[in-house]
Tab-separated table of C-alpha atoms in Angstrom:
chain	number	residue	atom	x	y	z
A	1	MET	CA	131.238	98.728	128.188
A	2	HIS	CA	129.386	99.364	131.436
A	3	LYS	CA	126.420	101.728	131.568
A	4	GLU	CA	128.229	104.198	133.819
A	5	GLU	CA	131.106	104.240	131.329
A	6	LEU	CA	128.764	105.042	128.464
A	7	ILE	CA	127.171	107.813	130.535
A	8	ALA	CA	130.602	109.242	131.410
A	9	LEU	CA	131.577	109.304	127.731
A	10	HIS	CA	128.225	110.897	126.878
A	11	GLN	CA	128.927	113.555	129.531
A	12	PHE	CA	132.432	114.038	128.166
A	13	MET	CA	131.158	114.677	124.652
A	14	PHE	CA	128.330	116.863	125.917
A	15	THR	CA	130.915	119.145	127.557
A	16	ILE	CA	132.913	119.346	124.334
A	17	LYS	CA	129.674	120.361	122.608
A	18	GLU	CA	129.076	123.097	125.197
A	19	ASN	CA	132.607	124.443	124.855
A	20	LEU	CA	132.294	124.531	121.070
A	21	GLU	CA	128.937	126.305	121.347
A	22	SER	CA	130.340	128.975	123.625
A	23	GLU	CA	133.139	129.622	121.115
A	24	ASN	CA	130.837	129.561	118.123
A	25	PRO	CA	127.174	130.432	118.777
A	26	ASN	CA	126.271	129.494	115.188
A	27	LEU	CA	126.686	125.782	115.876
A	28	SER	CA	123.403	123.971	116.252
A	29	PHE	CA	123.834	120.219	117.006
A	30	GLU	CA	120.377	119.706	115.524
A	31	HIS	CA	120.450	115.939	115.315
A	32	TYR	CA	121.621	115.539	118.904
A	33	ASN	CA	119.057	118.036	120.183
A	34	SER	CA	116.319	116.210	118.333
A	35	LEU	CA	117.122	113.080	120.374
A	36	LYS	CA	115.883	114.807	123.527
A	37	ILE	CA	118.411	112.982	125.657
A	38	ASN	CA	121.054	114.284	128.043
A	39	PRO	CA	123.847	112.606	129.994
A	40	ASN	CA	122.014	112.973	133.298
A	41	GLN	CA	119.183	110.690	132.206
A	42	VAL	CA	120.547	107.578	133.861
A	43	HIS	CA	117.263	105.752	133.336
A	44	LYS	CA	117.789	105.792	129.558
A	45	SER	CA	119.150	102.541	128.165
A	46	LYS	CA	122.781	101.758	127.325
A	47	MET	CA	121.772	101.669	123.663
A	48	GLU	CA	120.263	105.139	123.810
A	49	HIS	CA	123.378	106.597	125.435
A	50	LYS	CA	125.586	104.817	122.882
A	51	HIS	CA	123.465	106.225	120.083
A	52	ALA	CA	123.724	109.723	121.581
A	53	ILE	CA	127.523	109.359	121.779
A	54	PHE	CA	127.839	108.626	118.063
A	55	VAL	CA	125.390	111.353	117.038
A	56	LEU	CA	127.316	113.846	119.180
A	57	GLY	CA	130.553	112.453	117.763
A	58	GLU	CA	129.379	113.133	114.242
A	59	GLU	CA	128.256	116.685	114.962
A	60	ILE	CA	131.380	117.511	116.982
A	61	ALA	CA	133.600	116.198	114.176
A	62	GLU	CA	131.576	118.293	111.705
A	63	ALA	CA	132.135	121.337	113.911
A	64	MET	CA	135.890	120.708	113.952
A	65	LYS	CA	136.111	120.626	110.149
A	66	ASP	CA	137.636	124.100	110.015
A	67	VAL	CA	140.601	123.034	112.127
A	68	GLU	CA	141.404	119.693	110.536
A	69	PRO	CA	139.315	119.096	107.394
A	70	SER	CA	140.223	115.612	106.272
A	71	ALA	CA	140.350	113.733	109.584
A	72	SER	CA	137.176	115.425	110.789
A	73	LYS	CA	135.276	114.556	107.652
A	74	ARG	CA	136.329	110.905	107.829
A	75	ILE	CA	135.418	110.688	111.498
A	76	ALA	CA	132.077	112.437	111.053
A	77	ALA	CA	131.220	109.867	108.388
A	78	ARG	CA	132.303	106.993	110.627
A	79	MET	CA	130.331	108.301	113.609
A	80	SER	CA	127.287	108.791	111.432
A	81	GLU	CA	127.569	105.199	110.233
A	82	LEU	CA	127.852	103.872	113.794
A	83	ALA	CA	124.892	105.999	114.879
A	84	ARG	CA	122.762	104.552	112.089
A	85	ARG	CA	123.900	101.064	112.942
A	86	THR	CA	122.971	101.583	116.580
A	87	GLU	CA	119.523	102.789	115.510
A	88	LYS	CA	119.150	99.529	113.685
A	89	GLU	CA	120.336	97.561	116.720
A	90	ILE	CA	117.679	99.350	118.795
A	91	ASP	CA	114.978	98.669	116.192
A	92	GLU	CA	115.788	95.005	116.069
A	93	MET	CA	115.773	94.536	119.801
A	94	PRO	CA	112.765	93.184	121.606
A	95	ASP	CA	111.147	96.111	123.413
A	96	GLU	CA	111.878	94.894	126.876
A	97	LYS	CA	115.545	94.396	126.284
A	98	TYR	CA	117.226	97.632	125.107
G	1	MET	CA	130.118	98.017	122.756
G	2	HIS	CA	131.634	96.366	119.722
G	3	LYS	CA	135.373	96.484	119.092
G	4	GLU	CA	134.999	98.609	115.970
G	5	GLU	CA	132.924	101.082	117.991
G	6	LEU	CA	135.617	101.370	120.645
G	7	ILE	CA	138.223	101.899	117.948
G	8	ALA	CA	136.072	104.586	116.289
G	9	LEU	CA	135.687	106.418	119.611
G	10	HIS	CA	139.405	106.068	120.224
G	11	GLN	CA	139.995	107.589	116.779
G	12	PHE	CA	137.522	110.371	117.536
G	13	MET	CA	139.316	111.313	120.735
G	14	PHE	CA	142.699	111.010	119.107
G	15	THR	CA	141.600	113.638	116.565
G	16	ILE	CA	140.423	115.969	119.326
G	17	LYS	CA	143.844	115.520	120.940
G	18	GLU	CA	145.534	116.432	117.652
G	19	ASN	CA	143.348	119.517	117.240
G	20	LEU	CA	144.155	120.667	120.762
G	21	GLU	CA	147.867	120.072	120.183
G	22	SER	CA	147.833	122.089	116.969
G	23	GLU	CA	146.172	124.977	118.841
G	24	ASN	CA	148.425	124.682	121.874
G	25	PRO	CA	151.873	123.139	121.353
G	26	ASN	CA	152.512	123.140	125.099
G	27	LEU	CA	150.055	120.314	125.708
G	28	SER	CA	151.718	116.974	126.323
G	29	PHE	CA	149.224	114.082	126.814
G	30	GLU	CA	151.975	112.256	128.684
G	31	HIS	CA	149.878	109.486	130.144
G	32	TYR	CA	148.290	108.638	126.807
G	33	ASN	CA	151.638	108.693	125.011
G	34	SER	CA	153.114	106.408	127.659
G	35	LEU	CA	150.494	103.780	126.728
G	36	LYS	CA	152.118	103.374	123.306
G	37	ILE	CA	148.792	102.655	121.656
G	38	ASN	CA	147.068	104.282	118.718
G	39	PRO	CA	143.622	103.887	117.197
G	40	ASN	CA	144.945	102.062	114.134
G	41	GLN	CA	146.204	99.117	116.181
G	42	VAL	CA	143.173	96.920	115.571
G	43	HIS	CA	144.965	93.906	117.033
G	44	LYS	CA	144.960	95.496	120.485
G	45	SER	CA	142.204	94.240	122.769
G	46	LYS	CA	138.869	95.941	123.437
G	47	MET	CA	140.051	96.556	126.995
G	48	GLU	CA	143.191	98.305	125.828
G	49	HIS	CA	141.234	100.603	123.523
G	50	LYS	CA	138.706	101.312	126.274
G	51	HIS	CA	141.533	102.161	128.644
G	52	ALA	CA	143.086	104.454	126.041
G	53	ILE	CA	139.720	106.215	125.600
G	54	PHE	CA	139.469	107.072	129.295
G	55	VAL	CA	143.111	108.140	129.582
G	56	LEU	CA	142.647	110.398	126.539
G	57	GLY	CA	139.355	111.589	128.024
G	58	GLU	CA	141.077	112.675	131.201
G	59	GLU	CA	143.891	114.505	129.439
G	60	ILE	CA	141.528	116.178	126.954
G	61	ALA	CA	139.247	117.336	129.786
G	62	GLU	CA	142.294	118.715	131.618
G	63	ALA	CA	143.285	120.610	128.477
G	64	MET	CA	139.751	121.975	128.077
G	65	LYS	CA	139.771	123.510	131.550
G	66	ASP	CA	141.657	126.489	130.190
G	67	VAL	CA	139.289	127.202	127.313
G	68	GLU	CA	136.116	126.513	129.283
G	69	PRO	CA	133.983	129.646	129.375
G	70	SER	CA	134.258	131.204	132.820
G	71	ALA	CA	131.704	133.564	134.347
G	72	SER	CA	134.394	134.877	136.689
G	73	LYS	CA	136.766	135.685	133.829
G	74	ARG	CA	134.037	137.563	131.956
G	75	ILE	CA	133.072	139.502	135.064
G	76	ALA	CA	136.658	140.391	135.916
G	77	ALA	CA	136.977	141.932	132.440
G	78	ARG	CA	133.726	143.873	132.882
G	79	MET	CA	134.714	145.187	136.316
G	80	SER	CA	138.089	146.249	134.964
G	81	GLU	CA	136.369	148.165	132.169
G	82	LEU	CA	134.040	149.950	134.598
G	83	ALA	CA	136.972	150.786	136.884
G	84	ARG	CA	138.829	152.377	133.973
G	85	ARG	CA	135.742	154.268	132.938
G	86	THR	CA	135.288	155.595	136.452
G	87	GLU	CA	138.909	156.754	136.473
G	88	LYS	CA	138.124	158.730	133.354
G	89	GLU	CA	134.978	160.178	134.963
G	90	ILE	CA	137.097	161.295	137.901
G	91	ASP	CA	139.746	162.828	135.641
G	92	GLU	CA	137.178	164.802	133.710
G	93	MET	CA	135.482	166.209	136.793
G	94	PRO	CA	136.228	169.673	138.032
G	95	ASP	CA	138.274	169.312	141.215
G	96	GLU	CA	135.680	170.656	143.563
G	97	LYS	CA	132.916	168.392	142.404
G	98	TYR	CA	133.872	164.695	142.728
Z	1	MET	CA	123.067	155.456	144.351
Z	2	HIS	CA	123.494	157.237	147.664
Z	3	LYS	CA	126.933	157.647	149.233
Z	4	GLU	CA	126.084	155.409	152.193
Z	5	GLU	CA	124.965	152.716	149.733
Z	6	LEU	CA	128.264	152.893	147.863
Z	7	ILE	CA	130.137	152.676	151.157
Z	8	ALA	CA	128.049	149.669	152.232
Z	9	LEU	CA	128.803	147.878	148.952
Z	10	HIS	CA	132.466	148.783	149.313
Z	11	GLN	CA	132.351	147.289	152.826
Z	12	PHE	CA	130.594	144.190	151.495
Z	13	MET	CA	133.262	143.581	148.883
Z	14	PHE	CA	136.044	144.345	151.321
Z	15	THR	CA	134.719	141.529	153.547
Z	16	ILE	CA	134.647	139.122	150.609
Z	17	LYS	CA	138.251	140.089	149.904
Z	18	GLU	CA	139.166	139.368	153.530
Z	19	ASN	CA	137.422	135.990	153.415
Z	20	LEU	CA	139.259	135.039	150.248
Z	21	GLU	CA	142.572	136.152	151.749
Z	22	SER	CA	142.008	134.090	154.870
Z	23	GLU	CA	141.333	131.028	152.701
Z	24	ASN	CA	144.228	131.698	150.334
Z	25	PRO	CA	147.161	133.697	151.707
Z	26	ASN	CA	148.727	133.883	148.236
Z	27	LEU	CA	146.116	136.346	146.996
Z	28	SER	CA	147.375	139.900	146.771
Z	29	PHE	CA	144.701	142.415	145.603
Z	30	GLU	CA	147.533	144.649	144.473
Z	31	HIS	CA	145.511	147.125	142.470
Z	32	TYR	CA	143.008	147.669	145.275
Z	33	ASN	CA	145.750	148.049	147.870
Z	34	SER	CA	147.504	150.587	145.678
Z	35	LEU	CA	144.399	152.791	145.851
Z	36	LYS	CA	144.996	153.338	149.568
Z	37	ILE	CA	141.301	153.537	150.308
Z	38	ASN	CA	139.133	151.609	152.715
Z	39	PRO	CA	135.398	151.475	153.292
Z	40	ASN	CA	135.616	153.393	156.548
Z	41	GLN	CA	136.904	156.541	154.869
Z	42	VAL	CA	133.552	158.251	154.643
Z	43	HIS	CA	135.188	161.530	153.659
Z	44	LYS	CA	136.313	160.044	150.349
Z	45	SER	CA	134.068	160.937	147.416
Z	46	LYS	CA	131.306	158.789	145.923
Z	47	MET	CA	133.434	158.436	142.805
Z	48	GLU	CA	136.397	157.127	144.764
Z	49	HIS	CA	134.257	154.526	146.519
Z	50	LYS	CA	132.656	153.518	143.217
Z	51	HIS	CA	136.096	153.158	141.673
Z	52	ALA	CA	137.246	151.043	144.626
Z	53	ILE	CA	134.170	148.796	144.201
Z	54	PHE	CA	134.997	148.000	140.583
Z	55	VAL	CA	138.709	147.472	141.251
Z	56	LEU	CA	137.813	145.111	144.107
Z	57	GLY	CA	135.212	143.480	141.859
Z	58	GLU	CA	137.842	142.741	139.249
Z	59	GLU	CA	140.340	141.290	141.692
Z	60	ILE	CA	137.687	139.235	143.515
Z	61	ALA	CA	136.401	137.817	140.220
Z	62	GLU	CA	139.993	136.940	139.251
Z	63	ALA	CA	140.391	135.137	142.569
Z	64	MET	CA	137.107	133.273	142.077
Z	65	LYS	CA	138.230	131.828	138.751
Z	66	ASP	CA	140.099	129.125	140.601
Z	67	VAL	CA	137.199	128.036	142.790
Z	68	GLU	CA	134.580	128.293	140.046
Z	69	PRO	CA	133.011	124.898	139.471
Z	70	SER	CA	134.358	123.458	136.233
Z	71	ALA	CA	132.656	120.782	134.155
Z	72	SER	CA	136.007	119.902	132.602
Z	73	LYS	CA	137.637	119.403	135.994
Z	74	ARG	CA	134.826	117.122	137.153
Z	75	ILE	CA	134.980	115.102	133.943
Z	76	ALA	CA	138.758	114.773	134.061
Z	77	ALA	CA	138.385	113.229	137.531
Z	78	ARG	CA	135.674	110.857	136.301
Z	79	MET	CA	137.693	109.746	133.279
Z	80	SER	CA	140.721	109.167	135.478
Z	81	GLU	CA	138.620	106.985	137.776
Z	82	LEU	CA	137.295	104.915	134.873
Z	83	ALA	CA	140.795	104.541	133.436
Z	84	ARG	CA	142.051	103.198	136.770
Z	85	ARG	CA	139.098	100.858	137.017
Z	86	THR	CA	139.769	99.527	133.521
Z	87	GLU	CA	143.390	98.908	134.461
Z	88	LYS	CA	142.116	96.790	137.315
Z	89	GLU	CA	139.723	94.933	134.996
Z	90	ILE	CA	142.676	94.166	132.730
Z	91	ASP	CA	144.828	92.991	135.637
Z	92	GLU	CA	142.148	90.655	136.879
Z	93	MET	CA	141.533	89.064	133.505
Z	94	PRO	CA	143.058	85.766	132.537
Z	95	ASP	CA	145.774	86.485	129.975
Z	96	GLU	CA	144.094	84.852	127.048
Z	97	LYS	CA	140.823	86.654	127.453
Z	98	TYR	CA	141.319	90.409	127.256
R	1	MET	CA	125.659	155.034	139.401
R	2	HIS	CA	124.784	154.218	135.800
R	3	LYS	CA	122.335	151.444	134.949
R	4	GLU	CA	125.006	149.318	133.277
R	5	GLU	CA	127.121	149.641	136.415
R	6	LEU	CA	124.249	148.434	138.601
R	7	ILE	CA	123.660	145.515	136.240
R	8	ALA	CA	127.383	144.618	136.288
R	9	LEU	CA	127.369	144.610	140.102
R	10	HIS	CA	124.180	142.535	140.092
R	11	GLN	CA	125.919	140.063	137.751
R	12	PHE	CA	128.987	140.049	139.974
R	13	MET	CA	126.959	139.161	143.056
R	14	PHE	CA	124.900	136.623	141.150
R	15	THR	CA	128.121	134.778	140.255
R	16	ILE	CA	129.228	134.791	143.897
R	17	LYS	CA	125.844	133.288	144.751
R	18	GLU	CA	126.324	130.550	142.133
R	19	ASN	CA	129.813	129.717	143.391
R	20	LEU	CA	128.556	129.510	146.970
R	21	GLU	CA	125.671	127.282	145.886
R	22	SER	CA	127.996	124.897	144.085
R	23	GLU	CA	130.121	124.613	147.231
R	24	ASN	CA	127.137	124.264	149.529
R	25	PRO	CA	123.932	122.880	147.973
R	26	ASN	CA	122.015	123.596	151.180
R	27	LEU	CA	122.052	127.343	150.575
R	28	SER	CA	118.745	128.661	149.320
R	29	PHE	CA	118.806	132.454	148.643
R	30	GLU	CA	115.053	132.430	149.164
R	31	HIS	CA	114.509	136.168	149.333
R	32	TYR	CA	116.499	136.800	146.169
R	33	ASN	CA	114.758	133.999	144.301
R	34	SER	CA	111.375	135.361	145.363
R	35	LEU	CA	112.224	138.618	143.546
R	36	LYS	CA	112.103	136.811	140.209
R	37	ILE	CA	114.804	139.022	138.779
R	38	ASN	CA	118.116	138.174	137.176
R	39	PRO	CA	121.050	140.275	135.980
R	40	ASN	CA	120.205	139.724	132.306
R	41	GLN	CA	116.888	141.560	132.602
R	42	VAL	CA	118.158	144.867	131.320
R	43	HIS	CA	114.626	146.189	130.946
R	44	LYS	CA	114.161	146.136	134.728
R	45	SER	CA	114.621	149.514	136.386
R	46	LYS	CA	117.766	150.783	138.107
R	47	MET	CA	115.846	150.645	141.390
R	48	GLU	CA	114.950	147.002	140.913
R	49	HIS	CA	118.549	146.047	140.169
R	50	LYS	CA	119.744	148.064	143.177
R	51	HIS	CA	117.203	146.304	145.355
R	52	ALA	CA	118.340	142.920	144.036
R	53	ILE	CA	121.968	143.832	144.816
R	54	PHE	CA	121.205	144.527	148.474
R	55	VAL	CA	119.001	141.443	148.872
R	56	LEU	CA	121.772	139.308	147.348
R	57	GLY	CA	124.292	141.130	149.527
R	58	GLU	CA	122.357	140.207	152.634
R	59	GLU	CA	121.986	136.547	151.702
R	60	ILE	CA	125.607	136.217	150.568
R	61	ALA	CA	126.814	137.778	153.834
R	62	GLU	CA	124.549	135.356	155.724
R	63	ALA	CA	126.095	132.472	153.793
R	64	MET	CA	129.596	133.633	154.717
R	65	LYS	CA	128.826	133.660	158.443
R	66	ASP	CA	130.752	130.446	159.001
R	67	VAL	CA	133.959	131.972	157.704
R	68	GLU	CA	133.830	135.348	159.400
R	69	PRO	CA	130.953	135.563	161.877
R	70	SER	CA	131.015	139.119	163.159
R	71	ALA	CA	131.724	141.079	159.973
R	72	SER	CA	129.243	138.982	158.003
R	73	LYS	CA	126.493	139.505	160.529
R	74	ARG	CA	127.017	143.260	160.584
R	75	ILE	CA	127.070	143.436	156.801
R	76	ALA	CA	124.034	141.221	156.393
R	77	ALA	CA	122.143	143.585	158.698
R	78	ARG	CA	123.340	146.630	156.772
R	79	MET	CA	122.421	145.109	153.407
R	80	SER	CA	119.014	144.159	154.746
R	81	GLU	CA	118.441	147.720	155.903
R	82	LEU	CA	119.438	149.146	152.525
R	83	ALA	CA	117.205	146.632	150.749
R	84	ARG	CA	114.240	147.689	152.846
R	85	ARG	CA	115.033	151.323	152.279
R	86	THR	CA	115.164	150.758	148.525
R	87	GLU	CA	111.769	149.032	148.679
R	88	LYS	CA	110.450	152.188	150.302
R	89	GLU	CA	112.088	154.354	147.635
R	90	ILE	CA	110.361	152.244	144.989
R	91	ASP	CA	107.002	152.481	146.778
R	92	GLU	CA	107.238	156.214	147.034
R	93	MET	CA	108.102	156.757	143.416
R	94	PRO	CA	105.488	157.725	140.889
R	95	ASP	CA	104.853	154.671	138.729
R	96	GLU	CA	106.273	156.054	135.564
R	97	LYS	CA	109.570	157.072	137.093
R	98	TYR	CA	111.320	154.076	138.657
């Protein structure tokens, strides 16, 4: 996947997050916020945007639990797993490369 | 992006589509449906899943337009309220005064 | 607020209404028109001008909903573009590879 | 005019400003920005919100000049005059009152 595609998906999920927040001000997206990344940061690496996508994916799926409990739970778990795996990919990369 | 990651994102967006459809039965996702692909078809190529992700992304974003919080909508409601309240003020005034 | 201030605001909003109408002939401002008031009627009471301001405010805000910048709209366009580009990538690939 | 009505009008004009800015990024609204006020500051006085309304009114009318030159010019001038007059009203008020 090209970098601009990853950024577009990041932007897509960021907008879903914003819509959910405006409907439900109690949502926090703590993990995503702790990453201190946003879709406009084009200088961030592909890996960092991919990581952000999965972290957002997990927290969005968590937020949707009320609507569709079982699918959301399964997807949140899957996203979480892929986020962790991407963290590992980043850790194992030589600094100059990711 | 690895194939399993593309499939997981495809699954993620498919679930959002299902949530939107359950909230609004009028939504159609015609383009996506015409692709005749679903996230469980692991034999489909990475490219096909990527394509499905963007087609779903477009149709989900279209569907979100209607629920997106709108400053104009909020303000129209506020203005309407103040107009009604002013009507009441006028009604309650002695004729000679307003 | 002084009467001349209310009339000036009424005039201001009337001009916005006229601009919107010249851009979009389908707009109707029915409620405002039904009031049969205009900003030049200085003999009308402060209350009547205030009422006209809020009724105009509501109908202008309603009309602005359509031109309001929408994150979802922008993202739908972006996703559509990336979907088309992926279709092209698929077309240009040798059969055995994608 | 009640304080909440002034704040609602301020909010209304602020949204027009934002829509104009999104259509034309060259617009600056310098005078309004220099006031360092926004519609959410409910603790600001009625006079300050009224002043902000006229300053915004002037700059919005200026921005609309391309669409409707003569009316916009006249209204910008009128708004400017009312803004200046409100500044004077504020200056002449005992501190504790405005």
